[in-house]
Coordinates of C-alpha atoms and ligand atoms in Angstrom, one line a residue:
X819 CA -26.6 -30.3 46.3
X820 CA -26.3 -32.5 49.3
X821 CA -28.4 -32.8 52.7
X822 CA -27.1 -32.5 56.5
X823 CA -28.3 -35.5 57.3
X824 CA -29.1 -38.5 55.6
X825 CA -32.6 -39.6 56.1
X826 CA -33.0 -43.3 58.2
X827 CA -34.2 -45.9 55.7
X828 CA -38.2 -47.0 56.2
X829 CA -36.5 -50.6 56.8
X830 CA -34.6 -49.1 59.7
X831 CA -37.8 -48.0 61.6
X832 CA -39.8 -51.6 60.8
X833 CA -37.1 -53.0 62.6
X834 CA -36.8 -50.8 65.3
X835 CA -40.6 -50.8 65.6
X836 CA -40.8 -54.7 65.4
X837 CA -38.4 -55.3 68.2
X838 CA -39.6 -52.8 70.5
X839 CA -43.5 -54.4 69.6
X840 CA -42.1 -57.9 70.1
X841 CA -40.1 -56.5 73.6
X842 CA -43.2 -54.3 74.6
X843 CA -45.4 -58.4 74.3
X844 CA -43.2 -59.8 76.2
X845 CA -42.3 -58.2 78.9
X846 CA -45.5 -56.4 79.4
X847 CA -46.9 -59.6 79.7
X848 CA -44.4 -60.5 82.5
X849 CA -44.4 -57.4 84.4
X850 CA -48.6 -57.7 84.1
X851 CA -47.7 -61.0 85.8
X852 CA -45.5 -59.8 88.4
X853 CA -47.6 -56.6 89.5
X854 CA -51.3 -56.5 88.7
X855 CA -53.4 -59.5 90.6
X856 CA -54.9 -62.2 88.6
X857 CA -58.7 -60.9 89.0
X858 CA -57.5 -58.0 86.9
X859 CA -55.1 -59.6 84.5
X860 CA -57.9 -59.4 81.5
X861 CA -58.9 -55.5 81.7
X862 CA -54.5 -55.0 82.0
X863 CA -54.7 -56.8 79.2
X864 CA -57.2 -54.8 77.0
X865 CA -55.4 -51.5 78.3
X866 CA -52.1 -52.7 77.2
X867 CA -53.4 -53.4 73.9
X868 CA -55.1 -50.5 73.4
X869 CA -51.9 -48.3 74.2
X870 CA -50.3 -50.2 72.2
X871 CA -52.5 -49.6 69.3
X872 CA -52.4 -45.6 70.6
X873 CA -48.9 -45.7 70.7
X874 CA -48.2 -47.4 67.5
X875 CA -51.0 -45.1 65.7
X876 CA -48.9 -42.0 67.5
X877 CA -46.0 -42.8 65.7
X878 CA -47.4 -44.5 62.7
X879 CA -49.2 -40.6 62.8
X880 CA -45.7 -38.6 63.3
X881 CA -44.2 -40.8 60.3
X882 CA -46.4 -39.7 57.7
X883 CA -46.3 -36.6 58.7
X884 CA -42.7 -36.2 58.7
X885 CA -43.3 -38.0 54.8
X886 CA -45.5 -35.4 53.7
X887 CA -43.6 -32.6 55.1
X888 CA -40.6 -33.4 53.2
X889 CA -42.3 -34.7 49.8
X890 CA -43.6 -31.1 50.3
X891 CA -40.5 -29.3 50.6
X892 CA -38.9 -31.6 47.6
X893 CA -41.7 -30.5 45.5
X894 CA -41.4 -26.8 46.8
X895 CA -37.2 -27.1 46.0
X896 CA -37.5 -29.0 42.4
X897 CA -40.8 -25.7 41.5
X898 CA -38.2 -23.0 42.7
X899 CA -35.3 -24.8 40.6
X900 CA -37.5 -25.6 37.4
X901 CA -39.3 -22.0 37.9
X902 CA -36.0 -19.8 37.8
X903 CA -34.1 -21.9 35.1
X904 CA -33.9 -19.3 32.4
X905 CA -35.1 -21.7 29.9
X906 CA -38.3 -22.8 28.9
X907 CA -39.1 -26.2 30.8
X908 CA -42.2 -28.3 30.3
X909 CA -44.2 -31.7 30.7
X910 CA -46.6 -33.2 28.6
X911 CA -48.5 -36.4 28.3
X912 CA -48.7 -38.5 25.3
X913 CA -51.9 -36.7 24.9
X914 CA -50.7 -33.3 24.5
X915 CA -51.9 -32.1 27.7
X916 CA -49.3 -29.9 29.9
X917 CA -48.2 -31.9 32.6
X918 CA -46.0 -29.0 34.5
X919 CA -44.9 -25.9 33.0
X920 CA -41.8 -23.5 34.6
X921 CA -42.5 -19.8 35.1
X922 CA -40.6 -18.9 31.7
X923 CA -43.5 -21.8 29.6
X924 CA -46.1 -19.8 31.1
X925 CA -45.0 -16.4 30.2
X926 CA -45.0 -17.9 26.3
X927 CA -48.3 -19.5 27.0
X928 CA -50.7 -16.4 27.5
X929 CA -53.8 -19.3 27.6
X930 CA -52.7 -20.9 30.5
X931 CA -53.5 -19.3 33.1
X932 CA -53.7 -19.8 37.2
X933 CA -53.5 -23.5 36.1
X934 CA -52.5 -24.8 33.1
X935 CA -52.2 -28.4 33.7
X936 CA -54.5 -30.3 31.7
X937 CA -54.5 -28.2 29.1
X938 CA -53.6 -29.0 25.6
X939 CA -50.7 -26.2 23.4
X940 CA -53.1 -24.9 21.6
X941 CA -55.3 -23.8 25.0
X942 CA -52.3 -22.6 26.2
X943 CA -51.8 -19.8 23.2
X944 CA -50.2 -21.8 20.8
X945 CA -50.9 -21.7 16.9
X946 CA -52.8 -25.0 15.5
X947 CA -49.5 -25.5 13.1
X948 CA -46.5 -24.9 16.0
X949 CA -49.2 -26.9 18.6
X950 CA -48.6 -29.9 15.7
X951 CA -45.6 -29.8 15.3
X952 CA -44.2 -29.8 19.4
X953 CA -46.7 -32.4 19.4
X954 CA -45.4 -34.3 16.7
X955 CA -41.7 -34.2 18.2
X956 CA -43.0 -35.2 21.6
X957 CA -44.7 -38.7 20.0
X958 CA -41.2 -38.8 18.5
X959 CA -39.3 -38.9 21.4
X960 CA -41.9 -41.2 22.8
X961 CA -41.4 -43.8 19.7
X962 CA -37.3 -43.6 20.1
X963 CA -37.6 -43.8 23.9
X964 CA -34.6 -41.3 24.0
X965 CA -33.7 -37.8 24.1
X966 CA -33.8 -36.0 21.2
X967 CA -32.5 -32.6 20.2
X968 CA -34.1 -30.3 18.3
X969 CA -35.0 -26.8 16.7
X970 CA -38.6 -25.4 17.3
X971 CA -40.3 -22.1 16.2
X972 CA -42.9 -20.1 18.0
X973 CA -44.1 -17.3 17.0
X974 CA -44.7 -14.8 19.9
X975 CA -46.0 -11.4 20.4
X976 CA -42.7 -9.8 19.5
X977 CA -41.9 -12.0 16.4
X978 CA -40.7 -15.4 15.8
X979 CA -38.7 -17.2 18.1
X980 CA -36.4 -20.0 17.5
X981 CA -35.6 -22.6 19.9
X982 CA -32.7 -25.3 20.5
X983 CA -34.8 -28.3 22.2
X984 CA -33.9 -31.2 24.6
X985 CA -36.9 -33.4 24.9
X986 CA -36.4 -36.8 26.4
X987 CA -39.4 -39.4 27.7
X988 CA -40.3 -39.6 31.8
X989 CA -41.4 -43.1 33.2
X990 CA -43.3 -44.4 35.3
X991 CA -42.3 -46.8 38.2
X992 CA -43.2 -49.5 35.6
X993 CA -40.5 -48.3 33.0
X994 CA -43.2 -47.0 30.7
X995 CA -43.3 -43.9 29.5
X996 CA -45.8 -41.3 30.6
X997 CA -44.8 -38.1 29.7
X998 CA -42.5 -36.1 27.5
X999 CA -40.3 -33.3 29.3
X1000 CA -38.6 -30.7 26.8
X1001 CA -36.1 -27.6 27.5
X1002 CA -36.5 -25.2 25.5
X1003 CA -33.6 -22.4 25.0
X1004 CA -34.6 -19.2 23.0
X1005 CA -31.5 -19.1 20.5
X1006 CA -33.1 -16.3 18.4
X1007 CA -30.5 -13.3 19.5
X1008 CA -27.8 -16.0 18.5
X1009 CA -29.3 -17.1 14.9
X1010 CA -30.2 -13.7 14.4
X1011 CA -26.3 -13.2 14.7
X1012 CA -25.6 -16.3 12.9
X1013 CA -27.1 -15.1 9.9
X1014 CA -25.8 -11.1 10.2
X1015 CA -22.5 -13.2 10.5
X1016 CA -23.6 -15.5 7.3
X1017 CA -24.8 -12.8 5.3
X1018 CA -22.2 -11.0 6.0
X1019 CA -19.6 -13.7 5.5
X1020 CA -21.6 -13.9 2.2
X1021 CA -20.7 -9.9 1.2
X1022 CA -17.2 -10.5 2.3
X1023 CA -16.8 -13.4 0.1
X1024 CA -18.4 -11.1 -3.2
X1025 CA -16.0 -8.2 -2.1
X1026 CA -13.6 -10.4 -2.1
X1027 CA -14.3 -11.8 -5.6
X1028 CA -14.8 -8.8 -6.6
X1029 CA -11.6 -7.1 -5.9
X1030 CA -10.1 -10.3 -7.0
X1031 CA -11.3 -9.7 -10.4
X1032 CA -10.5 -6.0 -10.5
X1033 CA -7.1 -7.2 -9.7
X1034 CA -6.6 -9.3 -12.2
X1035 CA -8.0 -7.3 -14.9
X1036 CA -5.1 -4.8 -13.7
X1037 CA -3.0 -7.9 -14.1
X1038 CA -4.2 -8.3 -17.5
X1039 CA -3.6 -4.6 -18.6
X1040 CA -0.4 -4.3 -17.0
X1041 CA 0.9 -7.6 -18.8
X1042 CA -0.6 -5.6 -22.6
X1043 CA 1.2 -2.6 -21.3
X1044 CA 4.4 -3.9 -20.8
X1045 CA 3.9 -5.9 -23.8
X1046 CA 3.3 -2.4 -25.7
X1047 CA 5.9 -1.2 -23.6
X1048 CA 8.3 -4.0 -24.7
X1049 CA 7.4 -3.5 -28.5
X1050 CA 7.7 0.1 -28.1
X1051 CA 11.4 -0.1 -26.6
X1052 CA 12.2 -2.6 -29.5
X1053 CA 10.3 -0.2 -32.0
X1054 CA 13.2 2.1 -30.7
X1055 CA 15.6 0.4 -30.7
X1056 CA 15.1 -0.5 -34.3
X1057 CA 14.9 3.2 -34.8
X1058 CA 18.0 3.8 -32.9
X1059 CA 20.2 1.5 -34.9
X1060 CA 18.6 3.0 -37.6
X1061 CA 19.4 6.6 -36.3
X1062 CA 23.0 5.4 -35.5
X1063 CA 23.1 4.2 -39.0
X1064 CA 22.4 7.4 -40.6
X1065 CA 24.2 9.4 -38.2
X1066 CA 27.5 7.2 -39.4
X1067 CA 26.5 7.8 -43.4
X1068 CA 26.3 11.9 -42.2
X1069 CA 29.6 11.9 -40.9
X1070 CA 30.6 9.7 -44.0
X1071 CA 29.4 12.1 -46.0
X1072 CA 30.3 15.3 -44.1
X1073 CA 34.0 13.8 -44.0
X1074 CA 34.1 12.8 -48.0
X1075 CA 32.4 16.2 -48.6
X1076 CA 34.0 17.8 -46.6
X1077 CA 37.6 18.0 -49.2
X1078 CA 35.1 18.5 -51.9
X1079 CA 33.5 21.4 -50.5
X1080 CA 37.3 23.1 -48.8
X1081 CA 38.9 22.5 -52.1
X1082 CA 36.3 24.9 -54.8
X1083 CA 35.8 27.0 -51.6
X1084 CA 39.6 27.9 -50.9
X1085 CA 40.0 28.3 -54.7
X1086 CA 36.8 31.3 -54.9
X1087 CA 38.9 32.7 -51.7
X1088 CA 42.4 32.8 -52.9
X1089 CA 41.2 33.9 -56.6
X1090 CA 39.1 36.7 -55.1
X1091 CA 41.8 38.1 -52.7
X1092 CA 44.1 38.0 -56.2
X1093 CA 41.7 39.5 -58.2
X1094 CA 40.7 42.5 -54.9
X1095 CA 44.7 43.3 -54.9
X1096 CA 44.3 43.9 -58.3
X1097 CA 47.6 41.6 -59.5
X1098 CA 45.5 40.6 -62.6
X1099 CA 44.8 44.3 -63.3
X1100 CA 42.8 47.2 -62.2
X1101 CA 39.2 46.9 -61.3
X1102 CA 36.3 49.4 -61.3
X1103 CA 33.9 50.1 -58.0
X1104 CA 31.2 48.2 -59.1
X1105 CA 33.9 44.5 -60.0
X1106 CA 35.7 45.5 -56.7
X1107 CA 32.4 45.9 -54.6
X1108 CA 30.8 42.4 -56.3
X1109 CA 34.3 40.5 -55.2
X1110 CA 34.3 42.0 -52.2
X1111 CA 30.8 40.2 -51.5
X1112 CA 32.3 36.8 -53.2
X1113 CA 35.2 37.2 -50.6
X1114 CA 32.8 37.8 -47.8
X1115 CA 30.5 35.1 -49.2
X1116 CA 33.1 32.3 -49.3
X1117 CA 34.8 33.0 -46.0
X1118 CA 31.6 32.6 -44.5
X1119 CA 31.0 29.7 -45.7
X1120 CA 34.2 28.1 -45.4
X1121 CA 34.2 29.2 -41.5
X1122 CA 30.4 27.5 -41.7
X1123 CA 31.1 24.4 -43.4
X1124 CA 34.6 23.8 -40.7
X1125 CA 32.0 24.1 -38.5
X1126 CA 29.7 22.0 -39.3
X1127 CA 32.5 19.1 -40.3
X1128 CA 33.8 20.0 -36.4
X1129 CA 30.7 19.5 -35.0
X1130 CA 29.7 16.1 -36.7
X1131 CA 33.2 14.9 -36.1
X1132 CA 32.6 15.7 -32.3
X1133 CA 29.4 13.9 -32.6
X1134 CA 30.6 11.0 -34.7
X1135 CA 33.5 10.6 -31.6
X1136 CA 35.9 11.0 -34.8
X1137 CA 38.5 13.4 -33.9
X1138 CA 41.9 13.5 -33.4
X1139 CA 43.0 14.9 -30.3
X1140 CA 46.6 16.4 -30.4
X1141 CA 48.1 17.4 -26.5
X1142 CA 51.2 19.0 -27.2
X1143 CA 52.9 21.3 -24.7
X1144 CA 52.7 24.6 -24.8
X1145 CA 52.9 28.4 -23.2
X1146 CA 49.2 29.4 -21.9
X1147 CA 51.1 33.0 -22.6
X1148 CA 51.7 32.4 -26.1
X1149 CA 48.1 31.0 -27.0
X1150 CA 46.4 34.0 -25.3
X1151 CA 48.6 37.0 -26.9
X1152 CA 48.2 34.9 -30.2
X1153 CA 44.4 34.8 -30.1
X1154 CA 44.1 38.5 -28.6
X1155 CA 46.8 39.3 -31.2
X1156 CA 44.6 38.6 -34.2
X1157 CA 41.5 40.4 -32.6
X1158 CA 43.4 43.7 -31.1
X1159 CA 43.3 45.2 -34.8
X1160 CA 39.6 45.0 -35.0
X1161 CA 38.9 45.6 -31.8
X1162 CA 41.3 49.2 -31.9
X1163 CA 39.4 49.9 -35.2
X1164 CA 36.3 50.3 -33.3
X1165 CA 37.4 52.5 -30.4
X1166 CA 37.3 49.6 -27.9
X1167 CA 39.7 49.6 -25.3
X1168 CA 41.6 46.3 -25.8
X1169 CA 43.3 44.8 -22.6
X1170 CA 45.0 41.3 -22.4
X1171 CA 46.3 39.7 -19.0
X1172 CA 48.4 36.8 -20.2
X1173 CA 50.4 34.2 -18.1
X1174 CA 53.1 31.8 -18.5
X1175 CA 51.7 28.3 -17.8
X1176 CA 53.0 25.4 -18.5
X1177 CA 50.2 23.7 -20.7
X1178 CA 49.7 20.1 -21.8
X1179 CA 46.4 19.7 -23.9
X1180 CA 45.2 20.3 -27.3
X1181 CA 46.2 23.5 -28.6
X1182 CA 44.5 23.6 -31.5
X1183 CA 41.3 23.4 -29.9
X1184 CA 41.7 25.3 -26.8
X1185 CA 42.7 28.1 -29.2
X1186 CA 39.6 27.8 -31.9
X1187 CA 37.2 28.2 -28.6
X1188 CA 39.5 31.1 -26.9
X1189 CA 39.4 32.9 -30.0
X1190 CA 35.4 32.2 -30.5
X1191 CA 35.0 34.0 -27.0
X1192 CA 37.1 36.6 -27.9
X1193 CA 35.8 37.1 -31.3
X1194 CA 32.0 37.4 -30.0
X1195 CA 33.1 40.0 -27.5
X1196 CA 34.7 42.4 -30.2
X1197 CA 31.6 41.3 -32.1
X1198 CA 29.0 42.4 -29.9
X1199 CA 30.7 45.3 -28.2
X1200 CA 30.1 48.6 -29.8
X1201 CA 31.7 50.8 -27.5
X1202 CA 33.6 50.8 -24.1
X1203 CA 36.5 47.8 -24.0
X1204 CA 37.2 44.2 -24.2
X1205 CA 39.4 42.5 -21.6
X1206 CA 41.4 38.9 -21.5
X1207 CA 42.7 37.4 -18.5
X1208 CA 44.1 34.2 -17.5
X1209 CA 44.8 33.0 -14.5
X1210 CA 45.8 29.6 -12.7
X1211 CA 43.9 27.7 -10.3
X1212 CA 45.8 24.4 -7.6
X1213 CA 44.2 21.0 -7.9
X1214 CA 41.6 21.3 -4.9
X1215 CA 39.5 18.5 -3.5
X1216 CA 37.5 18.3 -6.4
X1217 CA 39.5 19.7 -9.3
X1218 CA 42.8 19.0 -10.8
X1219 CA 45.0 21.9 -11.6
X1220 CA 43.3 24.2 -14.0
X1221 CA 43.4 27.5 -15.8
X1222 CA 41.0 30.5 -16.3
X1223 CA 40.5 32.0 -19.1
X1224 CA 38.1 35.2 -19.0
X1225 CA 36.7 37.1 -22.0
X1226 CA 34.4 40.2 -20.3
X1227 CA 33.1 42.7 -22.5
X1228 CA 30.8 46.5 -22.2
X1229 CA 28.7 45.2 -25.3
X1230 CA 25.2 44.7 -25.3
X1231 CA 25.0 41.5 -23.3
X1232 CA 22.4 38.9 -23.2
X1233 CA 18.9 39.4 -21.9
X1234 CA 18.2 36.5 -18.9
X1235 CA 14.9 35.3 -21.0
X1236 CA 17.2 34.6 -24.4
X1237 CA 20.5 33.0 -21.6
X1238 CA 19.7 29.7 -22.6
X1239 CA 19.3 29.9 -25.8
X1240 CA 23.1 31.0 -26.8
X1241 CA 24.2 27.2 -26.8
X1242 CA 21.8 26.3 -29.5
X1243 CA 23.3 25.1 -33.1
X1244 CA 22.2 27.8 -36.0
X1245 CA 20.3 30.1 -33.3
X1246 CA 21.3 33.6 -33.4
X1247 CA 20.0 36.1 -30.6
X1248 CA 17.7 38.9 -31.8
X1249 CA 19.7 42.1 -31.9
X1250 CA 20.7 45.2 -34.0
X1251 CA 24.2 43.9 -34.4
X1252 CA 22.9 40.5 -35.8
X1253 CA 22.7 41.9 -39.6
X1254 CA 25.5 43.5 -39.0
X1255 CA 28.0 41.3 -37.9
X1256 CA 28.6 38.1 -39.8
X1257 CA 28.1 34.8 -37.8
X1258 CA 26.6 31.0 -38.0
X1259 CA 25.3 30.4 -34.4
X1260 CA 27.6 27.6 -34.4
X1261 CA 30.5 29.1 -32.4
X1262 CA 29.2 28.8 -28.8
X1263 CA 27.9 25.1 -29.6
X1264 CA 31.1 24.4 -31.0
X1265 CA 33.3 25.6 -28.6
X1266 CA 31.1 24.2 -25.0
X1267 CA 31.4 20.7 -27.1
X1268 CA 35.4 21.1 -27.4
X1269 CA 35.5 22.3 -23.8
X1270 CA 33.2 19.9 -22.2
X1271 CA 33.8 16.4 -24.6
X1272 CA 37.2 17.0 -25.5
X1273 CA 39.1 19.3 -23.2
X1274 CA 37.4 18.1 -19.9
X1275 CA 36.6 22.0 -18.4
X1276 CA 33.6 24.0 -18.7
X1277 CA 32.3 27.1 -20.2
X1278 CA 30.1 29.6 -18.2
X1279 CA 29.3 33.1 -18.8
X1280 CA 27.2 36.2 -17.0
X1281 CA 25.9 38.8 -19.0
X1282 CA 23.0 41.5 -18.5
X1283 CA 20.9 43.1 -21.2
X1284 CA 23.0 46.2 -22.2
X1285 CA 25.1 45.6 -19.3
X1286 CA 27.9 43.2 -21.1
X1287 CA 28.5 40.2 -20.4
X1288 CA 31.6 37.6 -19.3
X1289 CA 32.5 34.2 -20.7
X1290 CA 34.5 32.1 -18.3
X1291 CA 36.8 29.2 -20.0
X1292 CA 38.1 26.1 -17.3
X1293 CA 40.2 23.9 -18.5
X1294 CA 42.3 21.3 -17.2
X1295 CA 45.9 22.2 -17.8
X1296 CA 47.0 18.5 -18.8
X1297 CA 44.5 17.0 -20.9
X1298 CA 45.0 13.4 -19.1
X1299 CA 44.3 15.5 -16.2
X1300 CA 40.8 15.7 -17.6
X1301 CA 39.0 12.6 -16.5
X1302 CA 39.5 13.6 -12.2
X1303 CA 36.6 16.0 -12.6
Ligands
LIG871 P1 27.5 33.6 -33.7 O1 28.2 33.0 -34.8 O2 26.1 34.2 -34.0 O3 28.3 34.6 -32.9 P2 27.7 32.0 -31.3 O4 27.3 30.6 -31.2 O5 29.1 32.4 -31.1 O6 27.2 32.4 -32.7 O7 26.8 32.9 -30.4 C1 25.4 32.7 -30.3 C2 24.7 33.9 -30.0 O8 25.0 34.4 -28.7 C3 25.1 35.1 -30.9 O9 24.4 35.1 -32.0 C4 24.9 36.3 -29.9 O10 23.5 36.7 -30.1 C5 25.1 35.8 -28.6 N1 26.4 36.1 -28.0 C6 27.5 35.4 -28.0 N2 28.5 36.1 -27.4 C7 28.0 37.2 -27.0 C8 28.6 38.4 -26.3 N3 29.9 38.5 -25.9 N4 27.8 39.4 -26.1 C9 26.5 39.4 -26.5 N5 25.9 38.4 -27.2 C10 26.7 37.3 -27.4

């Protein structure tokens, strides 16, 4: 803050004042002289001193005035500026007793009053203890002879109050010190902060640590689980080579057996049909009846045990495939062929839609599963006919060049519940016909692993409960074909 006008220095006017004084003598003395006569030159005399003592009191009178008003108005300014500063501002003498207090001191200091100069902390409101204690941090600042900063508590009637503190010693004209002067800021909303922010801070860090260990005791239990995991998928994979290794002594022994088994088998077959024709001699009801069961017996379980070396072959990735080319005519009046008999024995109406198609694959096989469909749907039809079609399909996007062999049937067809089940090795549906009509619930296993694993097509049927059912065969027509699907 700066002034208009720069006050004159005192020097200034003692000059001033001493060259007009010393003017004033002379020529006052000169123009008494000139002007006033002789007689009365004493009594000019007197008069001129006096008005010069009147005149020089006048202004000596106007000075001090002018002093006092303005030591006045500094003292009114500095009130106003300590009074409205929001902190706490204060003056105390070595003594402990309150030199000047601001309007914010005395609101803390209930015991001060109109006018609390004079009056030591504790007069002023303040607790013996926190009275000590400023005290003792004024002498302090007193002994170092510099300000000091500082924390201070004060408890007040709303609760305890911190303070950050600048104190710093006032001296005299003499350089001694002769009072303390402190400004006092209430930091209590900010420590109270501080130490939300601390304690906080402090939780944070435990959550932290917390979640930390959590973590790392998942750490821990994933590392044991994928060590179990680790000795589990070598557990099974010891097992698997183990597996592997009996599934190659099966097919061993299935193959070796397999001779062993034909050979006795073929023999009880042959001998039997010899004996039925009765080439050996005539037989009675009861011989004919128990060779008739032999016969029945044996083919049954030759047709099981091809089966079964078929299947484990498949499995084993053992067999031979033989393409050879053929007539897709020939193979489907050739299977129908050996079925029409039966079929015509039961009353079915037998119909057979054969084309000529030049066919590259394994015959062999195609036939075995084309006559298994066929011979199910004689099997399982009682009444009402039995129909084969074939038909020939382009290569498309998707598909090479393929035929379609159908095998639809009236017979009792297969309930949606049991649909899934037809595929299964040794599983043979519930139905009247099943004591009747012999069977190993190996055929439609068989033949969808022939189709699918060696042929390349696909077996797919749609039946109804009582409502018959068709089984669709589609197959590649050249077996290297196969592999585009
Ligand atoms: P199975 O030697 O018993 O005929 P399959 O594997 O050929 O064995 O057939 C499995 C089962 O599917 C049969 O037992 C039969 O219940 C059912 N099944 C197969 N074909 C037909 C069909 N055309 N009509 C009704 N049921 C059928």
């Amino acid at each position: 803050m700066t002034s208009h006008h720069t006050p004159r220095h005192p020097y200034h006017i003692v000059l001033i004042y001493s060259l007009v004084g010393g003017a004033w003598i002379f020529f006052s003395d000169l123009l008494l002289e000139w002007f006033v006569s002789p007689e009365y030159h004493q009594t000019a005399s007197i008069a001129k001193g006096w008005l010069f003592i009147l005149a020089t009191a006048l202004l000596l009178a106007l000075l001090l005035r002018q002093y006092h008003l303005s030591r006045l108005l500094q003292e009114r300014r500095l009130r106003e500026i300590v009074d409205n500063l929001p902190s706490v501002l204060y003056v105390f003498d070595p003594q402990g007793r309150a030199v000047l207090l601001n309007r914010a001191m005395g609101r803390i200091c209930p015991g001060g009053g109109d006018n609390p100069t004079g009056k030591s902390r504790e007069e002023l409101g303040l607790s013996p203890e926190t009275a000590a204690e400023h005290h003792a941090n004024d002498m302090r600042v007193i002994q170092e002879g510099k300000p000091l900063m500082m924390e201070e508590q004060n408890l007040e009637s709303d609760g305890l109050h911190t303070y950050l503190t600048v104190k710093f010693p006032l001296t005299d004209t003499n350089g001694s010190i002769e009072a303390v002067c402190g400004v006092s800021t209430d930091i209590t909303d900010r420590k109270r902060a501080e130490e939300e922010l601390n304690a906080y801070r402090y939780r944070l860090e435990e959550i932290v640590a917390e979640r930390t260990r959590e973590l790392e005791e998942a750490r821990l239990t994933l590392l044991e689980l994928v060590a179990s995991l680790n000795q589990k998928t070598e557990e099974l994979a010891n097992a698997n080579e183990r597996l592997q290794e009996v599934d190659r002594l099966k097919s061993l022994f299935i193959a070796s057996m397999s001779h062993e088994l034909r050979t006795p088998l073929n023999s009880i077959i042959g001998f039997s049909s010899i004996l039925l024709n009765e080439w050996v001699g005539p037989l009675n009801e009861e011989q004919r009846l128990n060779l008739s069961t032999v016969l029945k017996a044996g083919r049954h379980l030759l047709a099981l045990i091809n089966d079964v070396i078929d299947i484990s072959k498949i499995e084993a990735g053992q067999v031979d495939i033989n393409p050879e080319e053929f007539d897709l005519y020939d193979l489907c009046t050739e299977a129908a062929g050996i079925l029409a008999e039966e079929a015509r024995t039961k009353g079915l109406v037998f119909t057979v839609e054969p084309i000529h198609h030049a066919m590259h694959t394994d015959r062999r096989r195609l036939f075995q599963c084309f006559l298994n469909l066929i011979s199910n749907a004689v099997k399982y039809t009682e009444q009402g006919s039995v129909s084969v079609v074939c038909t020939h399909c382009n290569r498309d996007d998707e598909r090479p060049s393929r035929v379609i062999l159908t095998v639809a049937d009236t017979g009792i067809g297969i309930a949606p519940a049991e649909q899934a089940k037809i595929f299964v090795p040794f599983l043979r549906l519930d139905s009247p016909l099943k004591g009747k009509v012999p069977g190993t619930g190996l055929g439609l296993y068989l033949a969808r692993k022939i189709i699918e694993s060696i042929l390349g097509g696909q077996i797919s049927f749609i039946s109804r409960s009582q409502g018959g059912s068709t089984f669709t065969l589609t197959v590649p027509d050249r077996l290297e074909n196969a592999a585009e699907q």
